[in-house]
Each structure stands twice: as structure tokens, then as C-alpha cells.
Amino acid sequence: IRRDRVRERTRIVAALRKIFEYIHSVASHLHPDGARITMEEFRVAYQDSELREALEELGMPHDKDPAAVFRTLDVDDDGEVTAREFVQRAQRLIGPARTQDMAECMVSSQALLQAASDTQQEAVDLQASICRLRGSQSRVAKLVSRIEVATERVQ
């Protein structure tokens, strides 16, 4: 069984390397450096039915938004995917989710929820500040009015 797993993994890695090279060859006019692919190259290549078929054969997402798939592959979020990144991350998209994948999703979800909560609190604080400013504006207007009345009396 172990030997079969190693063979299957070797087959998948080889197929992913070919896919990476194919993506680059389809869109090489956009970025001649073969060491990495950009989001735009990936989008162009993703329109190719041969690529989608190859992804489908491996069990990777082939009918999803190319930008979402690219962001999943772009480990360091630099807007480019190296061959190594592509092979490593694409393997994680094949087959059912693993415990590690689910844990990463949970951590990311918690971070997003916290950021949303923080943003909501900032909005509440800003709204309170705006109300205070409106109150101050009203008091300033009353003071200006009193000063004008006093100035008229003095004249």
C-alpha cells in the first residue's frame, strides 16, 4: 500500500509540473520568465479546455473562479506562483480536505471574524464621534449667535 501511495504521489507531482509548464507556455507572452506564473497568466491559461480537463483528471478545482484558485496556490501572497508553490499547494487541492486543511480554515475564519468585529466596533466608535461633533457644532453655533447678539448690543 505504501509503495502505491508513493507511486501515486510521484505521478501527481509529475502531472502538476507539466500543468505548471503548460500554463506558462499558454500565457508566456505575458511573462517570459518561466520560473513563475502571474494571476493574469493563470487566468489566460484557465480558459483553455485542455488545462481544465487536466485539472479535472487530477481532482483539482476546474470549474471555479480562476482568481480564487490562484490565491489558494499563491502561498506567500506575492501575486506570483513558483513551480514549487504550484506543486505543493495544488496537491492539497486534490482529494478530500485533511485535518490540517480544516484547522487552517478554522484559524482563518476566526481571524476574519475578529477583523469584522473590530471593524464593526470602529464603525460604532466613529458614529459616536460624529454624534459628539454634531453636538459640539450645535453648541458652537449657539455661542456664535450669542456673540453676535452681544456685539449688536455693544454697538
PDB file of N, CA, C and O in Angstrom, residues 44-99:
ATOM      1  N   VAL A  44      -5.522  33.477 -18.151  1.00  0.00           N
ATOM      2  CA  VAL A  44      -5.483  33.186 -19.585  1.00  0.00           C
ATOM      3  C   VAL A  44      -5.458  31.674 -19.810  1.00  0.00           C
ATOM      4  O   VAL A  44      -6.237  31.134 -20.593  1.00  0.00           O
ATOM      5  N   ALA A  45      -4.576  30.987 -19.107  1.00  0.00           N
ATOM      6  CA  ALA A  45      -4.446  29.539 -19.277  1.00  0.00           C
ATOM      7  C   ALA A  45      -5.700  28.806 -18.817  1.00  0.00           C
ATOM      8  O   ALA A  45      -6.083  27.780 -19.382  1.00  0.00           O
ATOM      9  N   TYR A  46      -6.360  29.318 -17.776  1.00  0.00           N
ATOM     10  CA  TYR A  46      -7.541  28.676 -17.199  1.00  0.00           C
ATOM     11  C   TYR A  46      -8.696  28.615 -18.187  1.00  0.00           C
ATOM     12  O   TYR A  46      -9.598  27.807 -18.055  1.00  0.00           O
ATOM     13  N   GLN A  47      -8.656  29.473 -19.210  1.00  0.00           N
ATOM     14  CA  GLN A  47      -9.702  29.464 -20.232  1.00  0.00           C
ATOM     15  C   GLN A  47      -9.535  28.288 -21.187  1.00  0.00           C
ATOM     16  O   GLN A  47     -10.454  27.945 -21.921  1.00  0.00           O
ATOM     17  N   ASP A  48      -8.377  27.678 -21.168  1.00  0.00           N
ATOM     18  CA  ASP A  48      -8.059  26.576 -22.078  1.00  0.00           C
ATOM     19  C   ASP A  48      -8.722  25.285 -21.594  1.00  0.00           C
ATOM     20  O   ASP A  48      -8.525  24.861 -20.456  1.00  0.00           O
ATOM     21  N   SER A  49      -9.483  24.655 -22.456  1.00  0.00           N
ATOM     22  CA  SER A  49     -10.207  23.434 -22.065  1.00  0.00           C
ATOM     23  C   SER A  49      -9.260  22.280 -21.728  1.00  0.00           C
ATOM     24  O   SER A  49      -9.571  21.453 -20.874  1.00  0.00           O
ATOM     25  N   GLU A  50      -8.099  22.222 -22.387  1.00  0.00           N
ATOM     26  CA  GLU A  50      -7.135  21.152 -22.082  1.00  0.00           C
ATOM     27  C   GLU A  50      -6.648  21.265 -20.640  1.00  0.00           C
ATOM     28  O   GLU A  50      -6.491  20.256 -19.953  1.00  0.00           O
ATOM     29  N   LEU A  51      -6.408  22.477 -20.201  1.00  0.00           N
ATOM     30  CA  LEU A  51      -5.965  22.674 -18.825  1.00  0.00           C
ATOM     31  C   LEU A  51      -7.061  22.259 -17.854  1.00  0.00           C
ATOM     32  O   LEU A  51      -6.796  21.533 -16.890  1.00  0.00           O
ATOM     33  N   ARG A  52      -8.283  22.686 -18.109  1.00  0.00           N
ATOM     34  CA  ARG A  52      -9.385  22.324 -17.210  1.00  0.00           C
ATOM     35  C   ARG A  52      -9.577  20.813 -17.160  1.00  0.00           C
ATOM     36  O   ARG A  52      -9.846  20.243 -16.104  1.00  0.00           O
ATOM     37  N   GLU A  53      -9.402  20.139 -18.293  1.00  0.00           N
ATOM     38  CA  GLU A  53      -9.511  18.673 -18.321  1.00  0.00           C
ATOM     39  C   GLU A  53      -8.398  18.030 -17.489  1.00  0.00           C
ATOM     40  O   GLU A  53      -8.646  17.078 -16.747  1.00  0.00           O
ATOM     41  N   ALA A  54      -7.181  18.555 -17.617  1.00  0.00           N
ATOM     42  CA  ALA A  54      -6.058  18.011 -16.842  1.00  0.00           C
ATOM     43  C   ALA A  54      -6.298  18.218 -15.349  1.00  0.00           C
ATOM     44  O   ALA A  54      -6.023  17.315 -14.540  1.00  0.00           O
ATOM     45  N   LEU A  55      -6.815  19.374 -14.978  1.00  0.00           N
ATOM     46  CA  LEU A  55      -7.120  19.633 -13.564  1.00  0.00           C
ATOM     47  C   LEU A  55      -8.215  18.695 -13.067  1.00  0.00           C
ATOM     48  O   LEU A  55      -8.135  18.152 -11.964  1.00  0.00           O
ATOM     49  N   GLU A  56      -9.215  18.498 -13.899  1.00  0.00           N
ATOM     50  CA  GLU A  56     -10.319  17.607 -13.531  1.00  0.00           C
ATOM     51  C   GLU A  56      -9.827  16.176 -13.332  1.00  0.00           C
ATOM     52  O   GLU A  56     -10.222  15.505 -12.377  1.00  0.00           O
ATOM     53  N   GLU A  57      -8.947  15.717 -14.211  1.00  0.00           N
ATOM     54  CA  GLU A  57      -8.402  14.360 -14.085  1.00  0.00           C
ATOM     55  C   GLU A  57      -7.677  14.151 -12.763  1.00  0.00           C
ATOM     56  O   GLU A  57      -7.692  13.073 -12.199  1.00  0.00           O
ATOM     57  N   LEU A  58      -7.040  15.220 -12.277  1.00  0.00           N
ATOM     58  CA  LEU A  58      -6.326  15.124 -11.002  1.00  0.00           C
ATOM     59  C   LEU A  58      -7.247  15.341  -9.797  1.00  0.00           C
ATOM     60  O   LEU A  58      -6.836  15.141  -8.660  1.00  0.00           O
ATOM     61  N   GLY A  59      -8.470  15.766 -10.067  1.00  0.00           N
ATOM     62  CA  GLY A  59      -9.398  16.025  -8.975  1.00  0.00           C
ATOM     63  C   GLY A  59      -9.261  17.419  -8.390  1.00  0.00           C
ATOM     64  O   GLY A  59      -9.707  17.675  -7.273  1.00  0.00           O
ATOM     65  N   MET A  60      -8.642  18.310  -9.147  1.00  0.00           N
ATOM     66  CA  MET A  60      -8.495  19.698  -8.702  1.00  0.00           C
ATOM     67  C   MET A  60      -9.682  20.513  -9.170  1.00  0.00           C
ATOM     68  O   MET A  60     -10.366  20.134 -10.113  1.00  0.00           O
ATOM     69  N   PRO A  61      -9.906  21.678  -8.524  1.00  0.00           N
ATOM     70  CA  PRO A  61     -10.989  22.548  -8.984  1.00  0.00           C
ATOM     71  C   PRO A  61     -10.729  22.988 -10.423  1.00  0.00           C
ATOM     72  O   PRO A  61      -9.671  23.504 -10.722  1.00  0.00           O
ATOM     73  N   HIS A  62     -11.680  22.754 -11.281  1.00  0.00           N
ATOM     74  CA  HIS A  62     -11.513  23.124 -12.687  1.00  0.00           C
ATOM     75  C   HIS A  62     -12.663  24.003 -13.156  1.00  0.00           C
ATOM     76  O   HIS A  62     -12.610  24.553 -14.237  1.00  0.00           O
ATOM     77  N   ASP A  63     -13.684  24.131 -12.326  1.00  0.00           N
ATOM     78  CA  ASP A  63     -14.842  24.930 -12.715  1.00  0.00           C
ATOM     79  C   ASP A  63     -15.055  26.099 -11.756  1.00  0.00           C
ATOM     80  O   ASP A  63     -16.114  26.684 -11.700  1.00  0.00           O
ATOM     81  N   LYS A  64     -14.037  26.435 -11.013  1.00  0.00           N
ATOM     82  CA  LYS A  64     -14.102  27.533 -10.040  1.00  0.00           C
ATOM     83  C   LYS A  64     -13.535  28.806 -10.641  1.00  0.00           C
ATOM     84  O   LYS A  64     -12.946  28.812 -11.710  1.00  0.00           O
ATOM     85  N   ASP A  65     -13.680  29.884  -9.903  1.00  0.00           N
ATOM     86  CA  ASP A  65     -13.122  31.171 -10.294  1.00  0.00           C
ATOM     87  C   ASP A  65     -11.594  31.053 -10.316  1.00  0.00           C
ATOM     88  O   ASP A  65     -10.987  30.682  -9.309  1.00  0.00           O
ATOM     89  N   PRO A  66     -10.955  31.352 -11.446  1.00  0.00           N
ATOM     90  CA  PRO A  66      -9.500  31.206 -11.523  1.00  0.00           C
ATOM     91  C   PRO A  66      -8.764  32.068 -10.499  1.00  0.00           C
ATOM     92  O   PRO A  66      -7.725  31.668  -9.981  1.00  0.00           O
ATOM     93  N   ALA A  67      -9.310  33.226 -10.182  1.00  0.00           N
ATOM     94  CA  ALA A  67      -8.651  34.095  -9.194  1.00  0.00           C
ATOM     95  C   ALA A  67      -8.643  33.429  -7.820  1.00  0.00           C
ATOM     96  O   ALA A  67      -7.649  33.490  -7.097  1.00  0.00           O
ATOM     97  N   ALA A  68      -9.742  32.765  -7.465  1.00  0.00           N
ATOM     98  CA  ALA A  68      -9.819  32.083  -6.163  1.00  0.00           C
ATOM     99  C   ALA A  68      -8.832  30.916  -6.119  1.00  0.00           C
ATOM    100  O   ALA A  68      -8.150  30.711  -5.104  1.00  0.00           O
ATOM    101  N   VAL A  69      -8.749  30.165  -7.196  1.00  0.00           N
ATOM    102  CA  VAL A  69      -7.801  29.040  -7.245  1.00  0.00           C
ATOM    103  C   VAL A  69      -6.378  29.580  -7.154  1.00  0.00           C
ATOM    104  O   VAL A  69      -5.547  29.057  -6.406  1.00  0.00           O
ATOM    105  N   PHE A  70      -6.095  30.657  -7.895  1.00  0.00           N
ATOM    106  CA  PHE A  70      -4.752  31.238  -7.884  1.00  0.00           C
ATOM    107  C   PHE A  70      -4.373  31.695  -6.479  1.00  0.00           C
ATOM    108  O   PHE A  70      -3.259  31.443  -6.013  1.00  0.00           O
ATOM    109  N   ARG A  71      -5.302  32.384  -5.789  1.00  0.00           N
ATOM    110  CA  ARG A  71      -4.996  32.845  -4.429  1.00  0.00           C
ATOM    111  C   ARG A  71      -4.685  31.675  -3.506  1.00  0.00           C
ATOM    112  O   ARG A  71      -3.854  31.785  -2.614  1.00  0.00           O
ATOM    113  N   THR A  72      -5.340  30.548  -3.717  1.00  0.00           N
ATOM    114  CA  THR A  72      -5.062  29.352  -2.916  1.00  0.00           C
ATOM    115  C   THR A  72      -3.655  28.833  -3.204  1.00  0.00           C
ATOM    116  O   THR A  72      -2.964  28.368  -2.301  1.00  0.00           O
ATOM    117  N   LEU A  73      -3.233  28.939  -4.442  1.00  0.00           N
ATOM    118  CA  LEU A  73      -1.908  28.448  -4.827  1.00  0.00           C
ATOM    119  C   LEU A  73      -0.785  29.404  -4.418  1.00  0.00           C
ATOM    120  O   LEU A  73       0.341  28.981  -4.194  1.00  0.00           O
ATOM    121  N   ASP A  74      -1.103  30.682  -4.315  1.00  0.00           N
ATOM    122  CA  ASP A  74      -0.096  31.712  -4.020  1.00  0.00           C
ATOM    123  C   ASP A  74       0.156  31.776  -2.505  1.00  0.00           C
ATOM    124  O   ASP A  74      -0.421  32.590  -1.796  1.00  0.00           O
ATOM    125  N   VAL A  75       1.042  30.914  -2.035  1.00  0.00           N
ATOM    126  CA  VAL A  75       1.298  30.749  -0.607  1.00  0.00           C
ATOM    127  C   VAL A  75       1.719  32.048   0.056  1.00  0.00           C
ATOM    128  O   VAL A  75       1.201  32.425   1.105  1.00  0.00           O
ATOM    129  N   ASP A  76       2.662  32.755  -0.533  1.00  0.00           N
ATOM    130  CA  ASP A  76       3.207  33.960   0.107  1.00  0.00           C
ATOM    131  C   ASP A  76       2.485  35.234  -0.316  1.00  0.00           C
ATOM    132  O   ASP A  76       2.884  36.329   0.057  1.00  0.00           O
ATOM    133  N   ASP A  77       1.410  35.085  -1.089  1.00  0.00           N
ATOM    134  CA  ASP A  77       0.551  36.213  -1.465  1.00  0.00           C
ATOM    135  C   ASP A  77       1.325  37.347  -2.139  1.00  0.00           C
ATOM    136  O   ASP A  77       1.066  38.520  -1.897  1.00  0.00           O
ATOM    137  N   ASP A  78       2.270  36.974  -3.011  1.00  0.00           N
ATOM    138  CA  ASP A  78       3.060  37.994  -3.709  1.00  0.00           C
ATOM    139  C   ASP A  78       2.574  38.225  -5.144  1.00  0.00           C
ATOM    140  O   ASP A  78       3.178  38.981  -5.898  1.00  0.00           O
ATOM    141  N   GLY A  79       1.475  37.574  -5.519  1.00  0.00           N
ATOM    142  CA  GLY A  79       0.925  37.772  -6.862  1.00  0.00           C
ATOM    143  C   GLY A  79       1.550  36.890  -7.922  1.00  0.00           C
ATOM    144  O   GLY A  79       1.213  36.995  -9.093  1.00  0.00           O
ATOM    145  N   GLU A  80       2.465  36.024  -7.494  1.00  0.00           N
ATOM    146  CA  GLU A  80       3.106  35.083  -8.422  1.00  0.00           C
ATOM    147  C   GLU A  80       3.178  33.713  -7.760  1.00  0.00           C
ATOM    148  O   GLU A  80       3.255  33.612  -6.541  1.00  0.00           O
ATOM    149  N   VAL A  81       3.149  32.684  -8.591  1.00  0.00           N
ATOM    150  CA  VAL A  81       3.252  31.309  -8.097  1.00  0.00           C
ATOM    151  C   VAL A  81       4.446  30.654  -8.764  1.00  0.00           C
ATOM    152  O   VAL A  81       4.539  30.618  -9.990  1.00  0.00           O
ATOM    153  N   THR A  82       5.363  30.183  -7.937  1.00  0.00           N
ATOM    154  CA  THR A  82       6.512  29.458  -8.466  1.00  0.00           C
ATOM    155  C   THR A  82       6.092  28.019  -8.747  1.00  0.00           C
ATOM    156  O   THR A  82       5.038  27.569  -8.281  1.00  0.00           O
ATOM    157  N   ALA A  83       6.919  27.300  -9.469  1.00  0.00           N
ATOM    158  CA  ALA A  83       6.626  25.888  -9.745  1.00  0.00           C
ATOM    159  C   ALA A  83       6.505  25.117  -8.433  1.00  0.00           C
ATOM    160  O   ALA A  83       5.610  24.280  -8.271  1.00  0.00           O
ATOM    161  N   ARG A  84       7.375  25.418  -7.495  1.00  0.00           N
ATOM    162  CA  ARG A  84       7.334  24.721  -6.197  1.00  0.00           C
ATOM    163  C   ARG A  84       6.025  25.010  -5.455  1.00  0.00           C
ATOM    164  O   ARG A  84       5.389  24.097  -4.932  1.00  0.00           O
ATOM    165  N   GLU A  85       5.649  26.293  -5.397  1.00  0.00           N
ATOM    166  CA  GLU A  85       4.381  26.651  -4.753  1.00  0.00           C
ATOM    167  C   GLU A  85       3.220  25.922  -5.427  1.00  0.00           C
ATOM    168  O   GLU A  85       2.336  25.382  -4.759  1.00  0.00           O
ATOM    169  N   PHE A  86       3.241  25.945  -6.753  1.00  0.00           N
ATOM    170  CA  PHE A  86       2.150  25.331  -7.506  1.00  0.00           C
ATOM    171  C   PHE A  86       2.003  23.855  -7.155  1.00  0.00           C
ATOM    172  O   PHE A  86       0.917  23.386  -6.831  1.00  0.00           O
ATOM    173  N   VAL A  87       3.112  23.136  -7.188  1.00  0.00           N
ATOM    174  CA  VAL A  87       3.066  21.696  -6.925  1.00  0.00           C
ATOM    175  C   VAL A  87       2.644  21.425  -5.483  1.00  0.00           C
ATOM    176  O   VAL A  87       1.784  20.576  -5.222  1.00  0.00           O
ATOM    177  N   GLN A  88       3.230  22.151  -4.528  1.00  0.00           N
ATOM    178  CA  GLN A  88       2.903  21.918  -3.114  1.00  0.00           C
ATOM    179  C   GLN A  88       1.446  22.228  -2.809  1.00  0.00           C
ATOM    180  O   GLN A  88       0.757  21.440  -2.172  1.00  0.00           O
ATOM    181  N   ARG A  89       0.983  23.390  -3.243  1.00  0.00           N
ATOM    182  CA  ARG A  89      -0.383  23.793  -2.901  1.00  0.00           C
ATOM    183  C   ARG A  89      -1.427  23.031  -3.715  1.00  0.00           C
ATOM    184  O   ARG A  89      -2.502  22.724  -3.200  1.00  0.00           O
ATOM    185  N   ALA A  90      -1.122  22.754  -4.959  1.00  0.00           N
ATOM    186  CA  ALA A  90      -2.088  22.040  -5.792  1.00  0.00           C
ATOM    187  C   ALA A  90      -2.355  20.641  -5.241  1.00  0.00           C
ATOM    188  O   ALA A  90      -3.490  20.155  -5.303  1.00  0.00           O
ATOM    189  N   GLN A  91      -1.344  20.015  -4.664  1.00  0.00           N
ATOM    190  CA  GLN A  91      -1.540  18.687  -4.072  1.00  0.00           C
ATOM    191  C   GLN A  91      -2.579  18.733  -2.955  1.00  0.00           C
ATOM    192  O   GLN A  91      -3.320  17.773  -2.741  1.00  0.00           O
ATOM    193  N   ARG A  92      -2.646  19.857  -2.264  1.00  0.00           N
ATOM    194  CA  ARG A  92      -3.604  19.991  -1.165  1.00  0.00           C
ATOM    195  C   ARG A  92      -5.022  20.195  -1.670  1.00  0.00           C
ATOM    196  O   ARG A  92      -5.974  20.041  -0.915  1.00  0.00           O
ATOM    197  N   LEU A  93      -5.151  20.583  -2.934  1.00  0.00           N
ATOM    198  CA  LEU A  93      -6.483  20.772  -3.517  1.00  0.00           C
ATOM    199  C   LEU A  93      -7.051  19.476  -4.080  1.00  0.00           C
ATOM    200  O   LEU A  93      -8.211  19.425  -4.469  1.00  0.00           O
ATOM    201  N   ILE A  94      -6.226  18.451  -4.123  1.00  0.00           N
ATOM    202  CA  ILE A  94      -6.640  17.175  -4.692  1.00  0.00           C
ATOM    203  C   ILE A  94      -7.214  16.304  -3.580  1.00  0.00           C
ATOM    204  O   ILE A  94      -6.591  16.119  -2.536  1.00  0.00           O
ATOM    205  N   GLY A  95      -8.387  15.773  -3.831  1.00  0.00           N
ATOM    206  CA  GLY A  95      -8.991  14.861  -2.868  1.00  0.00           C
ATOM    207  C   GLY A  95      -9.689  15.582  -1.730  1.00  0.00           C
ATOM    208  O   GLY A  95      -9.844  16.800  -1.726  1.00  0.00           O
ATOM    209  N   PRO A  96     -10.105  14.786  -0.724  1.00  0.00           N
ATOM    210  CA  PRO A  96     -10.852  15.368   0.397  1.00  0.00           C
ATOM    211  C   PRO A  96      -9.956  16.237   1.283  1.00  0.00           C
ATOM    212  O   PRO A  96      -8.742  16.071   1.311  1.00  0.00           O
ATOM    213  N   ALA A  97     -10.596  17.142   1.993  1.00  0.00           N
ATOM    214  CA  ALA A  97      -9.863  18.025   2.907  1.00  0.00           C
ATOM    215  C   ALA A  97      -9.267  17.206   4.045  1.00  0.00           C
ATOM    216  O   ALA A  97      -9.877  16.271   4.544  1.00  0.00           O
ATOM    217  N   ARG A  98      -8.051  17.579   4.427  1.00  0.00           N
ATOM    218  CA  ARG A  98      -7.386  16.916   5.543  1.00  0.00           C
ATOM    219  C   ARG A  98      -7.628  17.710   6.812  1.00  0.00           C
ATOM    220  O   ARG A  98      -8.045  18.863   6.780  1.00  0.00           O
ATOM    221  N   THR A  99      -7.324  17.102   7.938  1.00  0.00           N
ATOM    222  CA  THR A  99      -7.491  17.775   9.222  1.00  0.00           C
ATOM    223  C   THR A  99      -6.713  19.083   9.253  1.00  0.00           C
ATOM    224  O   THR A  99      -7.213  20.108   9.726  1.00  0.00           O
TER     225      THR A  99
END
